[in-house]
PDB file of C-alpha atoms in Angstrom:
ATOM      1  CA  PHE P   1      31.452  24.304 -23.733  1.00  0.00           C
ATOM      2  CA  LEU P   2      28.940  24.150 -26.599  1.00  0.00           C
ATOM      3  CA  ASN P   3      31.791  23.125 -28.890  1.00  0.00           C
ATOM      4  CA  GLN P   4      32.665  20.074 -26.778  1.00  0.00           C
ATOM      5  CA  LYS P   5      31.366  16.513 -27.135  1.00  0.00           C
ATOM      6  CA  TYR P   6      27.765  16.085 -26.039  1.00  0.00           C
ATOM      7  CA  LYS P   7      25.001  13.487 -25.705  1.00  0.00           C
ATOM      8  CA  LYS P   8      21.414  13.952 -26.834  1.00  0.00           C
ATOM      9  CA  TYR P   9      18.502  11.789 -25.718  1.00  0.00           C
ATOM     10  CA  LEU P  10      14.875  11.718 -24.593  1.00  0.00           C
ATOM     11  CA  LEU P  11      13.832  11.392 -20.944  1.00  0.00           C
ATOM     12  CA  ASN P  12      10.353  10.083 -20.207  1.00  0.00           C
ATOM     13  CA  SER P  13       9.499   9.981 -16.500  1.00  0.00           C
ATOM     14  CA  VAL P  14       6.474   9.102 -14.387  1.00  0.00           C
ATOM     15  CA  TYR P  15       6.235  10.453 -10.812  1.00  0.00           C
ATOM     16  CA  PHE P  16       4.219   8.667  -8.139  1.00  0.00           C
ATOM     17  CA  ASP P  17       2.549   9.614  -4.866  1.00  0.00           C
ATOM     18  CA  THR P  18      -0.567   8.860  -2.831  1.00  0.00           C
ATOM     19  CA  ASP P  19      -3.821  10.822  -3.040  1.00  0.00           C
ATOM     20  CA  ASN P  20      -2.745  12.663   0.114  1.00  0.00           C
ATOM     21  CA  PHE P  21       0.767  13.386  -1.234  1.00  0.00           C
ATOM     22  CA  THR P  22       2.437  11.373   1.538  1.00  0.00           C
ATOM     23  CA  LEU P  23       5.807  11.273  -0.220  1.00  0.00           C
ATOM     24  CA  LEU P  24       5.831  14.987  -0.995  1.00  0.00           C
ATOM     25  CA  LYS P  25       5.059  15.839   2.626  1.00  0.00           C
ATOM     26  CA  ASN P  26       8.066  13.767   3.721  1.00  0.00           C
ATOM     27  CA  HIS P  27      10.560  15.206   1.200  1.00  0.00           C
ATOM     28  CA  LEU P  28      10.481  12.048  -0.940  1.00  0.00           C
ATOM     29  CA  GLY P  29      10.253  11.797  -4.702  1.00  0.00           C
ATOM     30  CA  LEU P  30       9.520   8.530  -6.509  1.00  0.00           C
ATOM     31  CA  ARG P  31       9.781   8.128 -10.253  1.00  0.00           C
ATOM     32  CA  LEU P  32      10.181   5.682 -13.098  1.00  0.00           C
ATOM     33  CA  ARG P  33      12.294   6.918 -15.993  1.00  0.00           C
ATOM     34  CA  TYR P  34      12.739   5.184 -19.335  1.00  0.00           C
ATOM     35  CA  GLU P  35      16.441   5.075 -20.205  1.00  0.00           C
ATOM     36  CA  SER P  36      17.734   3.376 -23.344  1.00  0.00           C
ATOM     37  CA  THR P  37      15.965  -0.010 -23.217  1.00  0.00           C
ATOM     38  CA  ASN P  38      14.465  -0.267 -19.735  1.00  0.00           C
ATOM     39  CA  TRP P  39      12.898   1.624 -16.845  1.00  0.00           C
ATOM     40  CA  VAL P  40      14.908   2.863 -13.875  1.00  0.00           C
ATOM     41  CA  GLN P  41      13.150   3.220 -10.518  1.00  0.00           C
ATOM     42  CA  THR P  42      14.470   6.102  -8.419  1.00  0.00           C
ATOM     43  CA  LEU P  43      13.580   7.256  -4.923  1.00  0.00           C
ATOM     44  CA  LYS P  44      15.053  10.565  -3.757  1.00  0.00           C
ATOM     45  CA  LEU P  45      15.112  12.017  -0.266  1.00  0.00           C
ATOM     46  CA  GLU P  46      15.989  15.693   0.143  1.00  0.00           C
ATOM     47  CA  LEU P  47      16.629  16.853   3.696  1.00  0.00           C
ATOM     48  CA  PRO P  48      16.178  20.446   4.913  1.00  0.00           C
ATOM     49  CA  ASP P  49      19.955  21.032   4.814  1.00  0.00           C
ATOM     50  CA  HIS P  50      19.820  20.270   1.051  1.00  0.00           C
ATOM     51  CA  SER P  51      21.680  16.959   1.454  1.00  0.00           C
ATOM     52  CA  ARG P  52      20.224  14.145  -0.635  1.00  0.00           C
ATOM     53  CA  PHE P  53      19.966  10.381  -0.661  1.00  0.00           C
ATOM     54  CA  GLU P  54      19.050   8.385  -3.732  1.00  0.00           C
ATOM     55  CA  TRP P  55      18.089   4.762  -4.429  1.00  0.00           C
ATOM     56  CA  ASN P  56      18.263   3.598  -8.063  1.00  0.00           C
ATOM     57  CA  GLU P  57      17.324   0.214  -9.478  1.00  0.00           C
ATOM     58  CA  HIS P  58      17.048  -0.991 -13.076  1.00  0.00           C
ATOM     59  CA  LEU P  59      13.823  -2.898 -13.595  1.00  0.00           C
ATOM     60  CA  ASP P  60      13.388  -6.024 -15.683  1.00  0.00           C
ATOM     61  CA  ASN P  61      14.273  -5.436 -19.334  1.00  0.00           C
ATOM     62  CA  ASN P  62      11.033  -7.169 -20.296  1.00  0.00           C
ATOM     63  CA  THR P  63       9.052  -4.317 -18.765  1.00  0.00           C
ATOM     64  CA  SER P  64       6.971  -2.709 -21.504  1.00  0.00           C
ATOM     65  CA  LYS P  65       8.002   0.795 -22.523  1.00  0.00           C
ATOM     66  CA  PHE P  66       4.407   1.963 -22.190  1.00  0.00           C
ATOM     67  CA  THR P  67       3.298   0.212 -18.970  1.00  0.00           C
ATOM     68  CA  PRO P  68       5.833   1.050 -16.252  1.00  0.00           C
ATOM     69  CA  ARG P  69       5.299  -0.591 -12.863  1.00  0.00           C
ATOM     70  CA  LEU P  70       6.955   0.067  -9.528  1.00  0.00           C
ATOM     71  CA  ASN P  71       8.791  -2.743  -7.771  1.00  0.00           C
ATOM     72  CA  PRO P  72       8.277  -2.411  -3.986  1.00  0.00           C
ATOM     73  CA  LEU P  73      11.119  -4.852  -3.322  1.00  0.00           C
ATOM     74  CA  PHE P  74      13.523  -2.033  -4.206  1.00  0.00           C
ATOM     75  CA  PHE P  75      12.077   0.399  -1.631  1.00  0.00           C
ATOM     76  CA  PRO P  76      14.371   1.197   1.326  1.00  0.00           C
ATOM     77  CA  SER P  77      13.156  -0.074   4.683  1.00  0.00           C
ATOM     78  CA  GLU P  78      11.433   2.171   7.218  1.00  0.00           C
ATOM     79  CA  LYS P  79      14.473   1.709   9.474  1.00  0.00           C
ATOM     80  CA  ASP P  80      16.765   2.928   6.706  1.00  0.00           C
ATOM     81  CA  LEU P  81      14.627   6.041   6.156  1.00  0.00           C
ATOM     82  CA  ILE P  82      14.479   6.809   9.883  1.00  0.00           C
ATOM     83  CA  SER P  83      18.282   6.576  10.052  1.00  0.00           C
ATOM     84  CA  LYS P  84      18.314   9.405   7.484  1.00  0.00           C
ATOM     85  CA  ASN P  85      15.860  11.496   9.545  1.00  0.00           C
ATOM     86  CA  CYS P  86      12.847  10.673   7.360  1.00  0.00           C
ATOM     87  CA  HIS P  87       9.919   9.742   9.628  1.00  0.00           C
ATOM     88  CA  ILE P  88       7.165   8.750   7.236  1.00  0.00           C
ATOM     89  CA  GLY P  89       5.203   6.784   9.850  1.00  0.00           C
ATOM     90  CA  SER P  90       5.048   3.520   7.906  1.00  0.00           C
ATOM     91  CA  SER P  91       7.035   1.490   5.425  1.00  0.00           C
ATOM     92  CA  LEU P  92       6.961   2.389   1.748  1.00  0.00           C
ATOM     93  CA  ARG P  93       5.951  -1.175   0.964  1.00  0.00           C
ATOM     94  CA  ASP P  94       2.794  -0.648   3.010  1.00  0.00           C
ATOM     95  CA  LEU P  95       2.044   2.405   0.850  1.00  0.00           C
ATOM     96  CA  TYR P  96       2.670   0.560  -2.409  1.00  0.00           C
ATOM     97  CA  CYS P  97      -0.995  -0.083  -3.240  1.00  0.00           C
ATOM     98  CA  SER P  98      -1.800   3.595  -2.623  1.00  0.00           C
ATOM     99  CA  LEU P  99       0.848   4.921  -5.001  1.00  0.00           C
ATOM    100  CA  LYS P 100      -0.347   6.082  -8.399  1.00  0.00           C
ATOM    101  CA  PRO P 101       1.036   8.149 -11.301  1.00  0.00           C
ATOM    102  CA  ARG P 102       0.636  11.839 -10.442  1.00  0.00           C
ATOM    103  CA  PHE P 103       2.378  13.586 -13.339  1.00  0.00           C
ATOM    104  CA  TYR P 104       4.753  13.050 -16.253  1.00  0.00           C
ATOM    105  CA  VAL P 105       7.965  14.746 -17.354  1.00  0.00           C
ATOM    106  CA  ASN P 106       8.972  14.359 -20.999  1.00  0.00           C
ATOM    107  CA  VAL P 107      12.013  16.311 -22.145  1.00  0.00           C
ATOM    108  CA  GLU P 108      14.699  16.282 -24.782  1.00  0.00           C
ATOM    109  CA  ARG P 109      18.069  16.558 -23.048  1.00  0.00           C
ATOM    110  CA  VAL P 110      21.502  17.541 -24.311  1.00  0.00           C
ATOM    111  CA  THR P 111      24.367  17.027 -21.843  1.00  0.00           C
ATOM    112  CA  TRP P 112      28.020  17.948 -21.534  1.00  0.00           C
ATOM    113  CA  LYS P 113      30.569  17.033 -18.866  1.00  0.00           C
ATOM    114  CA  ILE P 114      32.750  20.044 -18.175  1.00  0.00           C
ATOM    115  CA  ASN P 115      36.024  20.182 -16.251  1.00  0.00           C
ATOM    116  CA  PHE P 116      35.833  23.378 -14.223  1.00  0.00           C
ATOM    117  CA  HIS P 117      38.691  24.372 -11.909  1.00  0.00           C
ATOM    118  CA  ASP P 118      39.202  21.316  -9.668  1.00  0.00           C
ATOM    119  CA  GLY P 119      35.780  19.818 -10.310  1.00  0.00           C
ATOM    120  CA  LEU P 120      33.563  18.125 -12.882  1.00  0.00           C
ATOM    121  CA  ILE P 121      30.111  19.496 -13.728  1.00  0.00           C
ATOM    122  CA  GLU P 122      27.404  17.939 -15.868  1.00  0.00           C
ATOM    123  CA  VAL P 123      25.526  20.567 -17.857  1.00  0.00           C
ATOM    124  CA  SER P 124      22.119  19.632 -19.286  1.00  0.00           C
ATOM    125  CA  ILE P 125      19.818  21.644 -21.514  1.00  0.00           C
ATOM    126  CA  ASP P 126      16.245  20.372 -21.158  1.00  0.00           C
ATOM    127  CA  HIS P 127      13.252  21.236 -23.315  1.00  0.00           C
ATOM    128  CA  GLY P 128       9.832  19.630 -23.005  1.00  0.00           C
ATOM    129  CA  LEU P 129       6.672  19.364 -20.903  1.00  0.00           C
ATOM    130  CA  ILE P 130       5.464  18.510 -17.414  1.00  0.00           C
ATOM    131  CA  THR P 131       1.875  17.237 -17.535  1.00  0.00           C
ATOM    132  CA  ASN P 132      -0.862  15.687 -15.457  1.00  0.00           C
ATOM    133  CA  LYS P 133      -4.373  14.740 -16.572  1.00  0.00           C
ATOM    134  CA  ALA P 134      -5.622  18.332 -16.561  1.00  0.00           C
ATOM    135  CA  LYS P 135      -2.695  20.746 -16.891  1.00  0.00           C
ATOM    136  CA  LYS P 136       0.760  21.188 -18.345  1.00  0.00           C
ATOM    137  CA  THR P 137       3.751  23.489 -18.056  1.00  0.00           C
ATOM    138  CA  THR P 138       6.792  23.887 -20.266  1.00  0.00           C
ATOM    139  CA  VAL P 139      10.398  23.063 -19.427  1.00  0.00           C
ATOM    140  CA  SER P 140      13.177  25.127 -20.975  1.00  0.00           C
ATOM    141  CA  GLU P 141      16.196  25.238 -18.725  1.00  0.00           C
ATOM    142  CA  ILE P 142      19.854  24.560 -18.068  1.00  0.00           C
ATOM    143  CA  GLU P 143      20.405  22.075 -15.255  1.00  0.00           C
ATOM    144  CA  LEU P 144      23.729  21.783 -13.443  1.00  0.00           C
ATOM    145  CA  GLU P 145      24.897  18.772 -11.461  1.00  0.00           C
ATOM    146  CA  LEU P 146      28.159  18.667  -9.531  1.00  0.00           C
ATOM    147  CA  LEU P 147      29.898  15.331 -10.195  1.00  0.00           C
ATOM    148  CA  GLU P 148      33.214  16.099  -8.518  1.00  0.00           C
ATOM    149  CA  GLY P 149      34.570  18.945  -6.404  1.00  0.00           C
ATOM    150  CA  PRO P 150      33.394  21.360  -3.689  1.00  0.00           C
ATOM    151  CA  PRO P 151      29.799  22.706  -3.866  1.00  0.00           C
ATOM    152  CA  TYR P 152      30.820  26.341  -4.421  1.00  0.00           C
ATOM    153  CA  LEU P 153      32.092  25.441  -7.907  1.00  0.00           C
ATOM    154  CA  LEU P 154      28.484  24.968  -9.000  1.00  0.00           C
ATOM    155  CA  TRP P 155      27.636  28.557  -8.066  1.00  0.00           C
ATOM    156  CA  LEU P 156      30.753  29.906  -9.777  1.00  0.00           C
ATOM    157  CA  PHE P 157      29.850  28.026 -12.953  1.00  0.00           C
ATOM    158  CA  ALA P 158      26.223  29.196 -12.780  1.00  0.00           C
ATOM    159  CA  LYS P 159      27.421  32.785 -12.385  1.00  0.00           C
ATOM    160  CA  ARG P 160      29.571  32.422 -15.496  1.00  0.00           C
ATOM    161  CA  ILE P 161      26.614  31.124 -17.522  1.00  0.00           C
ATOM    162  CA  ILE P 162      24.323  33.933 -16.345  1.00  0.00           C
ATOM    163  CA  THR P 163      27.031  36.487 -17.182  1.00  0.00           C
ATOM    164  CA  GLY P 164      27.170  35.116 -20.723  1.00  0.00           C
ATOM    165  CA  PHE P 165      23.386  34.812 -21.052  1.00  0.00           C
ATOM    166  CA  PRO P 166      21.875  37.671 -18.992  1.00  0.00           C
ATOM    167  CA  GLN P 167      18.331  36.752 -20.078  1.00  0.00           C
ATOM    168  CA  LEU P 168      18.534  33.619 -17.936  1.00  0.00           C
ATOM    169  CA  ARG P 169      17.373  33.621 -14.309  1.00  0.00           C
ATOM    170  CA  PHE P 170      17.918  31.292 -11.393  1.00  0.00           C
ATOM    171  CA  GLU P 171      15.108  28.718 -11.028  1.00  0.00           C
ATOM    172  CA  PHE P 172      14.825  27.300  -7.507  1.00  0.00           C
ATOM    173  CA  ARG P 173      11.878  25.052  -8.431  1.00  0.00           C
ATOM    174  CA  SER P 174      12.813  21.548  -9.537  1.00  0.00           C
ATOM    175  CA  LYS P 175      10.800  19.693 -12.182  1.00  0.00           C
ATOM    176  CA  VAL P 176       9.215  17.668  -9.379  1.00  0.00           C
ATOM    177  CA  PHE P 177       8.263  20.864  -7.542  1.00  0.00           C
ATOM    178  CA  ARG P 178       6.621  22.250 -10.676  1.00  0.00           C
ATOM    179  CA  GLY P 179       4.898  18.931 -11.316  1.00  0.00           C
ATOM    180  CA  PHE P 180       3.138  19.035  -7.958  1.00  0.00           C
ATOM    181  CA  LEU P 181       2.200  22.683  -8.506  1.00  0.00           C
ATOM    182  CA  LEU P 182      -0.028  21.510 -11.364  1.00  0.00           C
ATOM    183  CA  PHE P 183      -2.456  20.225  -8.750  1.00  0.00           C
ATOM    184  CA  ASP P 184      -5.096  22.440  -7.186  1.00  0.00           C
ATOM    185  CA  PHE P 185      -3.933  22.163  -3.593  1.00  0.00           C
ATOM    186  CA  ASN P 186      -6.367  23.184  -0.882  1.00  0.00           C
ATOM    187  CA  SER P 187      -6.768  22.775   2.847  1.00  0.00           C
ATOM    188  CA  ASP P 188      -8.532  19.425   2.425  1.00  0.00           C
ATOM    189  CA  ASN P 189      -5.848  17.589   0.477  1.00  0.00           C
ATOM    190  CA  PHE P 190      -2.580  19.211   1.478  1.00  0.00           C
ATOM    191  CA  PHE P 191      -0.869  20.389   4.625  1.00  0.00           C
ATOM    192  CA  TYR P 192       2.876  20.809   4.924  1.00  0.00           C
ATOM    193  CA  GLU P 193       4.506  20.246   8.304  1.00  0.00           C
ATOM    194  CA  LYS P 194       8.132  19.757   9.236  1.00  0.00           C
ATOM    195  CA  LYS P 195       8.826  17.961  12.493  1.00  0.00           C
ATOM    196  CA  ALA P 196      12.164  18.351  14.247  1.00  0.00           C
ATOM    197  CA  TYR P 197      13.736  15.239  15.729  1.00  0.00           C
ATOM    198  CA  LEU P 198      16.565  15.507  18.239  1.00  0.00           C
ATOM    199  CA  SER P 199      19.049  12.683  18.639  1.00  0.00           C
ATOM    200  CA  LYS P 200      22.666  12.199  19.623  1.00  0.00           C
ATOM    201  CA  LYS P 201      23.640  12.942  16.025  1.00  0.00           C
ATOM    202  CA  ASN P 202      21.223  15.841  15.649  1.00  0.00           C
ATOM    203  CA  ASN P 203      21.872  18.527  18.261  1.00  0.00           C
ATOM    204  CA  LEU P 204      19.924  21.726  18.869  1.00  0.00           C
ATOM    205  CA  LYS P 205      22.160  23.858  16.651  1.00  0.00           C
ATOM    206  CA  ILE P 206      21.782  21.505  13.693  1.00  0.00           C
ATOM    207  CA  THR P 207      18.043  21.117  14.272  1.00  0.00           C
ATOM    208  CA  THR P 208      17.566  24.883  14.417  1.00  0.00           C
ATOM    209  CA  LYS P 209      19.403  25.262  11.114  1.00  0.00           C
ATOM    210  CA  GLU P 210      17.228  22.552   9.548  1.00  0.00           C
ATOM    211  CA  ILE P 211      14.036  24.227  10.763  1.00  0.00           C
ATOM    212  CA  ILE P 212      15.095  27.583   9.304  1.00  0.00           C
ATOM    213  CA  LEU P 213      15.902  25.959   5.944  1.00  0.00           C
ATOM    214  CA  SER P 214      12.648  24.031   6.014  1.00  0.00           C
ATOM    215  CA  LYS P 215      10.598  27.135   6.818  1.00  0.00           C
ATOM    216  CA  THR P 216      12.365  29.016   4.024  1.00  0.00           C
ATOM    217  CA  LYS P 217      11.290  26.286   1.615  1.00  0.00           C
ATOM    218  CA  SER P 218       7.744  26.463   2.967  1.00  0.00           C
ATOM    219  CA  PHE P 219       7.801  30.231   2.402  1.00  0.00           C
ATOM    220  CA  SER P 220       8.720  29.737  -1.274  1.00  0.00           C
ATOM    221  CA  PHE P 221       6.286  26.874  -1.779  1.00  0.00           C
ATOM    222  CA  PHE P 222       3.214  28.565  -0.328  1.00  0.00           C
ATOM    223  CA  ALA P 223       4.073  31.892  -1.956  1.00  0.00           C
ATOM    224  CA  GLU P 224       3.804  30.096  -5.296  1.00  0.00           C
ATOM    225  CA  LEU P 225       0.489  28.500  -4.324  1.00  0.00           C
ATOM    226  CA  ILE P 226      -0.960  31.822  -3.170  1.00  0.00           C
ATOM    227  CA  LEU P 227      -0.142  33.378  -6.549  1.00  0.00           C
ATOM    228  CA  GLN P 228      -2.093  30.583  -8.224  1.00  0.00           C
ATOM    229  CA  ASN P 229      -4.982  30.435  -5.764  1.00  0.00           C
ATOM    230  CA  PRO P 230      -5.364  32.930  -2.873  1.00  0.00           C
ATOM    231  CA  ASP P 231      -6.825  30.297  -0.552  1.00  0.00           C
ATOM    232  CA  SER P 232      -7.193  31.625   3.012  1.00  0.00           C
ATOM    233  CA  HIS P 233      -5.667  28.405   4.350  1.00  0.00           C
ATOM    234  CA  PHE P 234      -2.467  29.016   2.407  1.00  0.00           C
ATOM    235  CA  LEU P 235      -2.369  32.638   3.533  1.00  0.00           C
ATOM    236  CA  LYS P 236      -2.618  31.468   7.137  1.00  0.00           C
ATOM    237  CA  ILE P 237       0.316  29.061   6.737  1.00  0.00           C
ATOM    238  CA  PHE P 238       2.277  31.684   4.795  1.00  0.00           C
ATOM    239  CA  ASN P 239       1.820  34.264   7.554  1.00  0.00           C
ATOM    240  CA  GLN P 240       2.664  31.686  10.209  1.00  0.00           C
ATOM    241  CA  THR P 241       5.874  30.824   8.340  1.00  0.00           C
ATOM    242  CA  ILE P 242       6.880  34.502   8.225  1.00  0.00           C
ATOM    243  CA  PHE P 243       6.184  34.775  11.955  1.00  0.00           C
ATOM    244  CA  GLU P 244       8.310  31.693  12.734  1.00  0.00           C
ATOM    245  CA  LEU P 245      11.203  32.876  10.570  1.00  0.00           C
ATOM    246  CA  ASN P 246      11.044  36.320  12.189  1.00  0.00           C
ATOM    247  CA  ASN P 247      11.332  34.718  15.652  1.00  0.00           C
ATOM    248  CA  PHE P 248      14.497  32.904  14.617  1.00  0.00           C
ATOM    249  CA  PHE P 249      16.177  36.144  13.616  1.00  0.00           C
TER     250      PHE P 249
END
């Protein structure tokens, strides 16, 4: 596909959260990204079953390139979030004054749109940096996004890429994930908890599946934190997660 038509551009993004990482704890990601001539405000919600919801709004074109500001009028309502099984405990507009830039993602991106079997996949090669005020980490990756077709096509395409470039490895950590890992988490400023909510649309079987997926994510997340800082608090949560997963199986 490298011989096909491509687009090349810069992506400059700012990610927001509270001091207590309220959004992160509720599977939410909030960013401003500069695209072409204006900023785009995006809120993403990723549920334990890997389904996603996304709210995008283009901000005023008069917004300065160097002073991005969130617009709380574009935040979904608390009722809307609850309907998608996101129980944050308050409205995002109430949190607006507590939101602040947490880290930045600046990458050069080259993209292709590839017809693959009965689907359409966007392939992006990203190279750049993720930074906060104290630390930074590099980005050098191929990102795949399924635009059309069944989900399994993405894995088939990824397998083909890895076969052609065996030095590549699968990276489960998103840029947002890696951005938050730049912070020195400890027991005073971070605690991850997934609550299960049963409703008519969310039966026991579905809830159990969501808990298993959520605990698997916790396992990966805290394993990464332990490698960076063997805090006894993280070890306790890590061991508890293993215990809970073991009980499910």
